[in-house]
Amino acid sequence: MLTGCMLAALLPSLPAANAAVTSYKFDFGGGAVEAGYTGVRAEDGYNASKGHGFNTPANMRNVSAAGKGVGSDAVQFTTFGIKSSNTFNVDLPNGLYKVKVMLGNTGRSSVAAEGVYQVINMTGNNVTDEFEIPIWDGQLNLLVTEGKVGGAFTLSSLEISQLSTNPVTRPTIYVGGDSTVSNYYPLATSIQAGWGQMLQQYIKPSDYNVRNMASAGQIARGFRNDGQLEAILQYIKPGDYFILQLGINDTNPKNNETEAEFKEIMRNMVQLVKAKGATVILSTPQGRATDFNSAGVHNAENRWYRQATIALAAEEGVRLIDLNVISSAYFTSIGPAATLALYMDGDTLHPNHAGALELARLLTEEMKKQGLYR
């Protein structure tokens, strides 16, 4: 006859009945639920007993999606915006979490949580990305919102896992910029890429988490006013870096931003981040692939409000990476044909995957030279 102690030894150990759940996998939409996931339909409202659900299910729809498994269906957020109360809520113990999202059929959709952007402009059906987020108030509040107005903002699956019981972000490098810096999807295989997307290839994840908040078409005024800087300011802390590279779109007359205005908006962002105790690094954008003279020397020093960025770094006492000049020296060394091969076909401004890797490498090497990274 088995005693109670003998029986306990034979049974698998189970969590205590009141143990806090620290990982979830959700499959959204009206279709079949994938094995290992918790199904969530658009009409499933939040209640405390189950610990998850939509805050306002009346503003959600079940929709189909083009993928398989968890990617075969989704929910659509019909009311959105980073401050919207139309969120999917999950009760979680306070701590640091990794959140992985898969969207449905969508283009240029952003993920927001805790009232700020987390991922910018995810593009492509069943596109995936992940981010780390501290939970301070016992609940994750997440939604998918516009990167481009007029799209369908959908969510196919969500995976949440606790990294630490301490609700503090790991040392992080935050990146701001435009289309030459931003993420393109799928992250591992995209033809076009920004150097911010590639930075983690040269930065050890054990040293720094990289959070790229750059977006295509961005100018200084937009980055400051439209939510991207707000997200950084919510989390950035002493020991973190903020690398900011703008100027390309700011010089376009349609954006109505003079060099003097550009400089003062950039100054405001620099000062706001410095006040958080983080290290600011200003970077100048690389030139066009065709900026070669007749002697085969690449030079783009008079582009993109570069002088304003250099002056601002000196005036505010922050670090400068003159990627414009550094990349020109590299392009000169490899020549016009090899340089053109680092840009998108028929496009002399935007780097391809290989070009973004080279720019990230050059930037990281300069960080090492300046003692910013070992």
mmCIF file of C-alpha atoms in Angstrom:
data_model
loop_
_atom_site.group_PDB
_atom_site.id
_atom_site.type_symbol
_atom_site.label_atom_id
_atom_site.label_comp_id
_atom_site.label_asym_id
_atom_site.label_seq_id
_atom_site.Cartn_x
_atom_site.Cartn_y
_atom_site.Cartn_z
ATOM 1 C CA MET A 1 0.000 0.000 0.000
ATOM 2 C CA LEU A 2 1.340 3.412 -0.974
ATOM 3 C CA THR A 3 1.669 5.960 1.765
ATOM 4 C CA GLY A 4 0.913 9.628 1.188
ATOM 5 C CA CYS A 5 4.634 10.399 0.979
ATOM 6 C CA MET A 6 5.245 7.589 -1.511
ATOM 7 C CA LEU A 7 2.349 8.719 -3.689
ATOM 8 C CA ALA A 8 3.554 12.319 -3.681
ATOM 9 C CA ALA A 9 6.980 11.189 -4.844
ATOM 10 C CA LEU A 10 5.457 9.396 -7.853
ATOM 11 C CA LEU A 11 3.239 12.248 -8.989
ATOM 12 C CA PRO A 12 4.521 15.175 -11.095
ATOM 13 C CA SER A 13 4.963 18.320 -9.065
ATOM 14 C CA LEU A 14 2.153 20.805 -9.624
ATOM 15 C CA PRO A 15 2.057 24.526 -8.899
ATOM 16 C CA ALA A 16 0.208 25.601 -5.825
ATOM 17 C CA ALA A 17 -3.410 26.450 -6.471
ATOM 18 C CA ASN A 18 -2.749 30.115 -5.865
ATOM 19 C CA ALA A 19 0.590 30.255 -7.720
ATOM 20 C CA ALA A 20 0.788 33.230 -10.084
ATOM 21 C CA VAL A 21 0.840 32.386 -13.780
ATOM 22 C CA THR A 22 3.830 34.066 -15.420
ATOM 23 C CA SER A 23 3.522 32.832 -19.006
ATOM 24 C CA TYR A 24 0.681 32.767 -21.518
ATOM 25 C CA LYS A 25 0.063 31.859 -25.149
ATOM 26 C CA PHE A 26 -3.078 33.325 -26.721
ATOM 27 C CA ASP A 27 -4.638 32.429 -30.086
ATOM 28 C CA PHE A 28 -7.010 35.178 -31.261
ATOM 29 C CA GLY A 29 -9.988 34.975 -33.597
ATOM 30 C CA GLY A 30 -13.119 32.963 -34.289
ATOM 31 C CA GLY A 31 -11.460 29.844 -35.706
ATOM 32 C CA ALA A 32 -9.985 26.712 -34.186
ATOM 33 C CA VAL A 33 -7.619 27.164 -31.260
ATOM 34 C CA GLU A 34 -4.071 25.917 -31.786
ATOM 35 C CA ALA A 35 -2.815 23.295 -29.314
ATOM 36 C CA GLY A 36 -1.025 24.812 -26.359
ATOM 37 C CA TYR A 37 -2.763 28.185 -26.722
ATOM 38 C CA THR A 38 -5.674 29.804 -24.943
ATOM 39 C CA GLY A 39 -8.350 30.853 -27.403
ATOM 40 C CA VAL A 40 -9.654 34.410 -27.293
ATOM 41 C CA ARG A 41 -12.537 35.622 -29.447
ATOM 42 C CA ALA A 42 -13.419 39.254 -30.084
ATOM 43 C CA GLU A 43 -16.442 38.991 -27.791
ATOM 44 C CA ASP A 44 -14.411 37.754 -24.813
ATOM 45 C CA GLY A 45 -14.443 40.590 -22.308
ATOM 46 C CA TYR A 46 -12.059 40.872 -19.402
ATOM 47 C CA ASN A 47 -13.056 39.491 -16.046
ATOM 48 C CA ALA A 48 -10.903 39.048 -12.984
ATOM 49 C CA SER A 49 -11.684 35.345 -12.508
ATOM 50 C CA LYS A 50 -9.988 34.303 -15.753
ATOM 51 C CA GLY A 51 -7.474 37.171 -15.647
ATOM 52 C CA HIS A 52 -7.611 38.229 -19.286
ATOM 53 C CA GLY A 53 -9.901 39.594 -21.977
ATOM 54 C CA PHE A 54 -10.792 42.684 -23.975
ATOM 55 C CA ASN A 55 -11.593 45.855 -22.099
ATOM 56 C CA THR A 56 -14.234 46.887 -24.647
ATOM 57 C CA PRO A 57 -15.180 43.790 -26.684
ATOM 58 C CA ALA A 58 -17.837 45.740 -28.571
ATOM 59 C CA ASN A 59 -14.944 47.427 -30.398
ATOM 60 C CA MET A 60 -13.382 44.144 -31.552
ATOM 61 C CA ARG A 61 -14.090 41.912 -34.570
ATOM 62 C CA ASN A 62 -13.148 38.337 -35.446
ATOM 63 C CA VAL A 63 -11.420 38.298 -38.843
ATOM 64 C CA SER A 64 -9.627 35.777 -41.030
ATOM 65 C CA ALA A 65 -5.894 35.879 -41.768
ATOM 66 C CA ALA A 66 -3.710 34.433 -44.494
ATOM 67 C CA GLY A 67 -1.488 32.170 -42.409
ATOM 68 C CA LYS A 68 -1.727 28.738 -40.857
ATOM 69 C CA GLY A 69 -2.273 27.644 -37.279
ATOM 70 C CA VAL A 70 -2.419 30.658 -34.986
ATOM 71 C CA GLY A 71 -1.948 32.814 -38.084
ATOM 72 C CA SER A 72 -5.152 31.624 -39.776
ATOM 73 C CA ASP A 73 -7.394 34.070 -37.944
ATOM 74 C CA ALA A 74 -7.163 37.214 -35.849
ATOM 75 C CA VAL A 75 -9.068 39.926 -34.060
ATOM 76 C CA GLN A 76 -9.319 43.456 -35.405
ATOM 77 C CA PHE A 77 -9.205 46.568 -33.229
ATOM 78 C CA THR A 78 -11.910 48.853 -34.599
ATOM 79 C CA THR A 79 -11.078 51.576 -32.074
ATOM 80 C CA PHE A 80 -7.396 52.335 -31.718
ATOM 81 C CA GLY A 81 -4.736 54.878 -30.777
ATOM 82 C CA ILE A 82 -1.989 54.535 -28.189
ATOM 83 C CA LYS A 83 -4.234 56.078 -25.498
ATOM 84 C CA SER A 84 -7.299 54.022 -26.428
ATOM 85 C CA SER A 85 -9.017 52.015 -23.687
ATOM 86 C CA ASN A 86 -9.793 49.323 -26.284
ATOM 87 C CA THR A 87 -7.071 47.002 -25.017
ATOM 88 C CA PHE A 88 -6.463 43.324 -24.423
ATOM 89 C CA ASN A 89 -5.741 42.994 -20.709
ATOM 90 C CA VAL A 90 -3.776 40.241 -18.952
ATOM 91 C CA ASP A 91 -3.270 40.072 -15.198
ATOM 92 C CA LEU A 92 0.397 39.494 -14.408
ATOM 93 C CA PRO A 93 2.567 39.643 -11.302
ATOM 94 C CA ASN A 94 4.797 42.683 -11.387
ATOM 95 C CA GLY A 95 8.062 41.993 -13.170
ATOM 96 C CA LEU A 96 9.895 42.199 -16.490
ATOM 97 C CA TYR A 97 8.298 40.322 -19.403
ATOM 98 C CA LYS A 98 9.069 39.328 -22.961
ATOM 99 C CA VAL A 99 6.063 39.806 -25.232
ATOM 100 C CA LYS A 100 5.913 38.258 -28.707
ATOM 101 C CA VAL A 101 3.164 39.357 -31.094
ATOM 102 C CA MET A 102 1.943 38.007 -34.426
ATOM 103 C CA LEU A 103 -0.378 40.262 -36.407
ATOM 104 C CA GLY A 104 -2.969 39.164 -38.950
ATOM 105 C CA ASN A 105 -3.386 40.669 -42.408
ATOM 106 C CA THR A 106 -2.055 44.177 -41.966
ATOM 107 C CA GLY A 107 0.452 46.795 -43.071
ATOM 108 C CA ARG A 108 2.291 49.462 -41.078
ATOM 109 C CA SER A 109 0.628 48.600 -37.788
ATOM 110 C CA SER A 110 2.184 49.463 -34.450
ATOM 111 C CA VAL A 111 1.844 47.738 -31.095
ATOM 112 C CA ALA A 112 1.159 49.827 -28.013
ATOM 113 C CA ALA A 113 1.075 48.795 -24.366
ATOM 114 C CA GLU A 114 0.740 50.769 -21.162
ATOM 115 C CA GLY A 115 -0.289 53.780 -23.237
ATOM 116 C CA VAL A 116 2.887 54.065 -25.337
ATOM 117 C CA TYR A 117 4.334 52.540 -28.499
ATOM 118 C CA GLN A 118 6.278 49.302 -28.123
ATOM 119 C CA VAL A 119 6.869 48.309 -31.766
ATOM 120 C CA ILE A 120 6.609 50.655 -34.757
ATOM 121 C CA ASN A 121 5.190 49.949 -38.239
ATOM 122 C CA MET A 122 5.041 46.170 -38.394
ATOM 123 C CA THR A 123 4.314 45.300 -42.033
ATOM 124 C CA GLY A 124 3.292 42.055 -43.714
ATOM 125 C CA ASN A 125 0.679 39.378 -43.143
ATOM 126 C CA ASN A 126 1.436 37.291 -40.009
ATOM 127 C CA VAL A 127 4.384 39.550 -39.241
ATOM 128 C CA THR A 128 6.016 38.883 -35.862
ATOM 129 C CA ASP A 129 8.148 40.843 -33.429
ATOM 130 C CA GLU A 130 8.851 40.919 -29.716
ATOM 131 C CA PHE A 131 9.687 43.395 -26.995
ATOM 132 C CA GLU A 132 10.451 43.560 -23.300
ATOM 133 C CA ILE A 133 8.206 45.468 -20.942
ATOM 134 C CA PRO A 134 8.117 46.057 -17.182
ATOM 135 C CA ILE A 135 4.759 45.544 -15.468
ATOM 136 C CA TRP A 136 4.304 47.787 -12.442
ATOM 137 C CA ASP A 137 0.540 47.642 -11.816
ATOM 138 C CA GLY A 138 -0.290 43.948 -12.114
ATOM 139 C CA GLN A 139 -1.725 44.068 -15.625
ATOM 140 C CA LEU A 140 -0.575 44.239 -19.251
ATOM 141 C CA ASN A 141 -2.804 46.453 -21.440
ATOM 142 C CA LEU A 142 -2.027 45.948 -25.138
ATOM 143 C CA LEU A 143 -3.504 46.932 -28.484
ATOM 144 C CA VAL A 144 -2.575 47.150 -32.143
ATOM 145 C CA THR A 145 -2.849 50.632 -33.587
ATOM 146 C CA GLU A 146 -1.996 52.725 -36.609
ATOM 147 C CA GLY A 147 1.402 53.098 -38.142
ATOM 148 C CA LYS A 148 -0.457 54.249 -41.229
ATOM 149 C CA VAL A 149 -3.992 55.584 -40.950
ATOM 150 C CA GLY A 150 -6.600 53.519 -42.789
ATOM 151 C CA GLY A 151 -5.168 50.062 -42.246
ATOM 152 C CA ALA A 152 -6.700 47.055 -40.495
ATOM 153 C CA PHE A 153 -5.056 46.669 -37.102
ATOM 154 C CA THR A 154 -5.144 42.989 -36.206
ATOM 155 C CA LEU A 155 -3.676 40.529 -33.716
ATOM 156 C CA SER A 156 -3.325 36.772 -34.353
ATOM 157 C CA SER A 157 -1.318 35.582 -31.377
ATOM 158 C CA LEU A 158 0.385 36.763 -28.233
ATOM 159 C CA GLU A 159 3.035 35.039 -26.117
ATOM 160 C CA ILE A 160 4.074 36.384 -22.723
ATOM 161 C CA SER A 161 6.875 35.091 -20.512
ATOM 162 C CA GLN A 162 8.390 36.507 -17.353
ATOM 163 C CA LEU A 163 12.095 37.338 -17.478
ATOM 164 C CA SER A 164 12.453 38.667 -13.950
ATOM 165 C CA THR A 165 10.367 39.466 -10.897
ATOM 166 C CA ASN A 166 12.013 42.890 -10.883
ATOM 167 C CA PRO A 167 9.943 45.342 -13.018
ATOM 168 C CA VAL A 168 12.972 47.184 -14.390
ATOM 169 C CA THR A 169 14.177 47.112 -17.993
ATOM 170 C CA ARG A 170 17.554 45.573 -18.741
ATOM 171 C CA PRO A 171 20.327 47.926 -19.959
ATOM 172 C CA THR A 172 18.931 49.193 -23.249
ATOM 173 C CA ILE A 173 20.013 51.058 -26.360
ATOM 174 C CA TYR A 174 17.056 53.064 -27.672
ATOM 175 C CA VAL A 175 17.250 54.158 -31.305
ATOM 176 C CA GLY A 176 15.400 56.968 -33.054
ATOM 177 C CA GLY A 177 15.466 57.825 -36.725
ATOM 178 C CA ASP A 178 13.887 57.531 -40.156
ATOM 179 C CA SER A 179 13.658 54.957 -42.964
ATOM 180 C CA THR A 180 17.435 54.451 -43.125
ATOM 181 C CA VAL A 181 17.334 53.368 -39.467
ATOM 182 C CA SER A 182 13.956 51.659 -39.006
ATOM 183 C CA ASN A 183 12.890 48.000 -38.934
ATOM 184 C CA TYR A 184 11.632 46.146 -41.992
ATOM 185 C CA TYR A 185 9.868 42.811 -41.895
ATOM 186 C CA PRO A 186 10.446 39.890 -41.773
ATOM 187 C CA LEU A 187 13.309 41.073 -39.590
ATOM 188 C CA ALA A 188 15.702 38.245 -40.486
ATOM 189 C CA THR A 189 15.106 38.170 -44.242
ATOM 190 C CA SER A 190 13.856 41.586 -45.356
ATOM 191 C CA ILE A 191 15.449 42.924 -48.543
ATOM 192 C CA GLN A 192 15.357 46.505 -47.252
ATOM 193 C CA ALA A 193 16.673 47.207 -43.771
ATOM 194 C CA GLY A 194 17.696 50.041 -41.495
ATOM 195 C CA TRP A 195 20.868 50.065 -39.431
ATOM 196 C CA GLY A 196 18.828 50.189 -36.209
ATOM 197 C CA GLN A 197 17.348 46.827 -37.198
ATOM 198 C CA MET A 198 20.839 45.385 -37.513
ATOM 199 C CA LEU A 199 22.405 46.899 -34.417
ATOM 200 C CA GLN A 200 21.712 43.851 -32.240
ATOM 201 C CA GLN A 201 23.944 41.844 -34.627
ATOM 202 C CA TYR A 202 26.929 43.726 -33.173
ATOM 203 C CA ILE A 203 25.677 44.363 -29.640
ATOM 204 C CA LYS A 204 25.616 41.339 -27.341
ATOM 205 C CA PRO A 205 22.060 40.785 -26.047
ATOM 206 C CA SER A 206 23.589 40.011 -22.659
ATOM 207 C CA ASP A 207 25.069 43.534 -22.633
ATOM 208 C CA TYR A 208 22.188 45.604 -24.038
ATOM 209 C CA ASN A 209 18.691 45.129 -25.320
ATOM 210 C CA VAL A 210 18.167 47.192 -28.509
ATOM 211 C CA ARG A 211 14.818 48.969 -28.930
ATOM 212 C CA ASN A 212 14.439 50.517 -32.379
ATOM 213 C CA MET A 213 11.747 53.226 -32.413
ATOM 214 C CA ALA A 214 12.679 54.673 -35.821
ATOM 215 C CA SER A 215 10.044 54.959 -38.553
ATOM 216 C CA ALA A 216 10.008 55.717 -42.261
ATOM 217 C CA GLY A 217 9.465 59.330 -43.270
ATOM 218 C CA GLN A 218 10.102 60.653 -39.774
ATOM 219 C CA ILE A 219 11.278 64.173 -38.940
ATOM 220 C CA ALA A 220 12.422 65.631 -35.638
ATOM 221 C CA ARG A 221 9.093 67.309 -34.901
ATOM 222 C CA GLY A 222 7.177 64.089 -35.543
ATOM 223 C CA PHE A 223 9.497 61.909 -33.476
ATOM 224 C CA ARG A 224 9.144 64.267 -30.533
ATOM 225 C CA ASN A 225 5.429 64.989 -30.773
ATOM 226 C CA ASP A 226 3.784 61.819 -32.067
ATOM 227 C CA GLY A 227 4.589 59.235 -29.437
ATOM 228 C CA GLN A 228 7.977 57.717 -30.200
ATOM 229 C CA LEU A 229 9.978 59.891 -27.812
ATOM 230 C CA GLU A 230 7.229 59.511 -25.215
ATOM 231 C CA ALA A 231 7.711 55.737 -25.246
ATOM 232 C CA ILE A 232 11.455 56.105 -24.738
ATOM 233 C CA LEU A 233 11.071 58.612 -21.920
ATOM 234 C CA GLN A 234 8.711 56.244 -20.095
ATOM 235 C CA TYR A 235 11.411 53.582 -19.740
ATOM 236 C CA ILE A 236 14.880 55.077 -20.279
ATOM 237 C CA LYS A 237 17.117 55.263 -17.232
ATOM 238 C CA PRO A 238 20.747 55.790 -16.153
ATOM 239 C CA GLY A 239 23.027 53.337 -17.923
ATOM 240 C CA ASP A 240 20.908 53.316 -21.084
ATOM 241 C CA TYR A 241 21.801 54.902 -24.440
ATOM 242 C CA PHE A 242 19.650 56.923 -26.820
ATOM 243 C CA ILE A 243 21.026 57.078 -30.373
ATOM 244 C CA LEU A 244 19.196 59.651 -32.478
ATOM 245 C CA GLN A 245 19.683 60.141 -36.217
ATOM 246 C CA LEU A 246 17.407 62.478 -38.149
ATOM 247 C CA GLY A 247 17.770 65.138 -40.821
ATOM 248 C CA ILE A 248 17.027 63.444 -44.143
ATOM 249 C CA ASN A 249 13.296 64.145 -44.231
ATOM 250 C CA ASP A 250 13.700 67.342 -42.218
ATOM 251 C CA THR A 251 15.426 68.933 -45.214
ATOM 252 C CA ASN A 252 12.446 68.242 -47.477
ATOM 253 C CA PRO A 253 10.551 71.536 -48.007
ATOM 254 C CA LYS A 254 7.192 69.735 -47.709
ATOM 255 C CA ASN A 255 7.895 69.132 -44.013
ATOM 256 C CA ASN A 256 8.273 72.849 -43.271
ATOM 257 C CA GLU A 257 11.145 72.440 -40.816
ATOM 258 C CA THR A 258 14.076 74.832 -41.166
ATOM 259 C CA GLU A 259 17.553 73.893 -40.014
ATOM 260 C CA ALA A 260 17.197 76.237 -37.029
ATOM 261 C CA GLU A 261 13.881 74.623 -36.069
ATOM 262 C CA PHE A 262 15.347 71.170 -36.549
ATOM 263 C CA LYS A 263 18.233 71.993 -34.239
ATOM 264 C CA GLU A 264 16.012 73.316 -31.448
ATOM 265 C CA ILE A 265 13.613 70.361 -31.592
ATOM 266 C CA MET A 266 16.584 68.019 -31.455
ATOM 267 C CA ARG A 267 17.975 70.037 -28.534
ATOM 268 C CA ASN A 268 14.698 69.620 -26.663
ATOM 269 C CA MET A 269 14.811 65.839 -27.138
ATOM 270 C CA VAL A 270 18.451 65.687 -26.062
ATOM 271 C CA GLN A 271 17.695 67.623 -22.894
ATOM 272 C CA LEU A 272 14.662 65.509 -22.021
ATOM 273 C CA VAL A 273 16.671 62.298 -22.296
ATOM 274 C CA LYS A 274 19.663 63.754 -20.422
ATOM 275 C CA ALA A 275 17.298 64.637 -17.582
ATOM 276 C CA LYS A 276 16.540 60.904 -17.254
ATOM 277 C CA GLY A 277 20.240 60.210 -16.656
ATOM 278 C CA ALA A 278 20.792 58.294 -19.904
ATOM 279 C CA THR A 279 23.617 58.835 -22.398
ATOM 280 C CA VAL A 280 22.658 60.616 -25.629
ATOM 281 C CA ILE A 281 24.468 59.852 -28.891
ATOM 282 C CA LEU A 282 23.713 61.963 -31.963
ATOM 283 C CA SER A 283 24.415 60.385 -35.328
ATOM 284 C CA THR A 284 24.559 61.998 -38.762
ATOM 285 C CA PRO A 285 22.936 60.137 -41.704
ATOM 286 C CA GLN A 286 24.966 58.498 -44.443
ATOM 287 C CA GLY A 287 24.856 60.058 -47.910
ATOM 288 C CA ARG A 288 23.484 58.721 -51.166
ATOM 289 C CA ALA A 289 25.150 55.883 -53.020
ATOM 290 C CA THR A 290 26.000 58.281 -55.850
ATOM 291 C CA ASP A 291 27.794 60.943 -53.785
ATOM 292 C CA PHE A 292 31.130 60.248 -55.507
ATOM 293 C CA ASN A 293 33.231 62.892 -57.214
ATOM 294 C CA SER A 294 35.279 62.373 -60.375
ATOM 295 C CA ALA A 295 38.239 61.202 -58.316
ATOM 296 C CA GLY A 296 36.180 58.363 -56.803
ATOM 297 C CA VAL A 297 35.875 59.990 -53.373
ATOM 298 C CA HIS A 298 32.520 59.713 -51.592
ATOM 299 C CA ASN A 299 31.493 62.902 -49.784
ATOM 300 C CA ALA A 300 28.089 63.925 -48.392
ATOM 301 C CA GLU A 301 29.125 66.404 -45.700
ATOM 302 C CA ASN A 302 26.711 69.119 -46.803
ATOM 303 C CA ARG A 303 23.616 66.906 -46.658
ATOM 304 C CA TRP A 304 20.812 66.407 -44.155
ATOM 305 C CA TYR A 305 21.333 69.315 -41.706
ATOM 306 C CA ARG A 306 24.592 67.645 -40.659
ATOM 307 C CA GLN A 307 26.210 70.847 -39.406
ATOM 308 C CA ALA A 308 23.301 71.495 -37.042
ATOM 309 C CA THR A 309 23.675 68.009 -35.544
ATOM 310 C CA ILE A 310 27.433 68.458 -35.070
ATOM 311 C CA ALA A 311 26.977 71.870 -33.448
ATOM 312 C CA LEU A 312 24.212 70.591 -31.178
ATOM 313 C CA ALA A 313 26.349 67.720 -29.895
ATOM 314 C CA ALA A 314 29.096 70.188 -28.951
ATOM 315 C CA GLU A 315 26.696 72.671 -27.347
ATOM 316 C CA GLU A 316 24.902 70.038 -25.265
ATOM 317 C CA GLY A 317 28.014 68.047 -24.407
ATOM 318 C CA VAL A 318 26.716 64.774 -25.838
ATOM 319 C CA ARG A 319 28.442 62.135 -27.924
ATOM 320 C CA LEU A 320 28.555 62.410 -31.706
ATOM 321 C CA ILE A 321 28.946 59.610 -34.230
ATOM 322 C CA ASP A 322 29.534 61.262 -37.593
ATOM 323 C CA LEU A 323 28.241 58.278 -39.546
ATOM 324 C CA ASN A 324 28.069 60.520 -42.611
ATOM 325 C CA VAL A 325 31.856 60.903 -42.754
ATOM 326 C CA ILE A 326 32.615 57.409 -41.441
ATOM 327 C CA SER A 327 30.418 55.765 -44.079
ATOM 328 C CA SER A 328 31.857 57.994 -46.810
ATOM 329 C CA ALA A 329 35.362 56.783 -45.963
ATOM 330 C CA TYR A 330 34.142 53.199 -46.187
ATOM 331 C CA PHE A 331 32.301 53.790 -49.468
ATOM 332 C CA THR A 332 35.412 55.415 -50.931
ATOM 333 C CA SER A 333 37.450 52.368 -49.926
ATOM 334 C CA ILE A 334 35.138 49.901 -51.709
ATOM 335 C CA GLY A 335 34.296 52.093 -54.715
ATOM 336 C CA PRO A 336 31.080 53.219 -56.473
ATOM 337 C CA ALA A 337 29.921 49.819 -57.767
ATOM 338 C CA ALA A 338 30.268 48.039 -54.439
ATOM 339 C CA THR A 339 28.634 50.986 -52.683
ATOM 340 C CA LEU A 340 25.635 50.908 -55.019
ATOM 341 C CA ALA A 341 25.249 47.194 -54.250
ATOM 342 C CA LEU A 342 24.597 48.132 -50.599
ATOM 343 C CA TYR A 343 21.490 50.124 -51.530
ATOM 344 C CA MET A 344 18.061 49.079 -52.747
ATOM 345 C CA ASP A 345 17.733 48.518 -56.507
ATOM 346 C CA GLY A 346 16.982 51.794 -58.264
ATOM 347 C CA ASP A 347 17.297 53.662 -54.958
ATOM 348 C CA THR A 348 20.395 55.633 -53.979
ATOM 349 C CA LEU A 349 19.185 56.533 -50.465
ATOM 350 C CA HIS A 350 17.897 53.423 -48.688
ATOM 351 C CA PRO A 351 20.248 50.602 -47.677
ATOM 352 C CA ASN A 352 19.410 46.987 -48.347
ATOM 353 C CA HIS A 353 19.999 44.218 -45.801
ATOM 354 C CA ALA A 354 23.737 44.082 -46.513
ATOM 355 C CA GLY A 355 24.071 47.863 -46.483
ATOM 356 C CA ALA A 356 22.265 48.193 -43.154
ATOM 357 C CA LEU A 357 24.588 45.571 -41.690
ATOM 358 C CA GLU A 358 27.619 47.584 -42.804
ATOM 359 C CA LEU A 359 26.229 50.832 -41.371
ATOM 360 C CA ALA A 360 25.464 49.113 -38.052
ATOM 361 C CA ARG A 361 28.985 47.688 -38.020
ATOM 362 C CA LEU A 362 30.545 51.102 -38.674
ATOM 363 C CA LEU A 363 28.433 52.721 -35.974
ATOM 364 C CA THR A 364 29.269 50.018 -33.424
ATOM 365 C CA GLU A 365 32.983 50.248 -34.220
ATOM 366 C CA GLU A 366 32.821 53.992 -33.576
ATOM 367 C CA MET A 367 31.047 53.339 -30.264
ATOM 368 C CA LYS A 368 33.982 51.116 -29.305
ATOM 369 C CA LYS A 369 36.520 53.749 -30.356
ATOM 370 C CA GLN A 370 34.764 56.290 -28.149
ATOM 371 C CA GLY A 371 34.662 53.893 -25.192
ATOM 372 C CA LEU A 372 30.890 53.584 -25.337
ATOM 373 C CA TYR A 373 30.960 49.832 -25.854
ATOM 374 C CA ARG A 374 33.660 47.269 -25.218
#
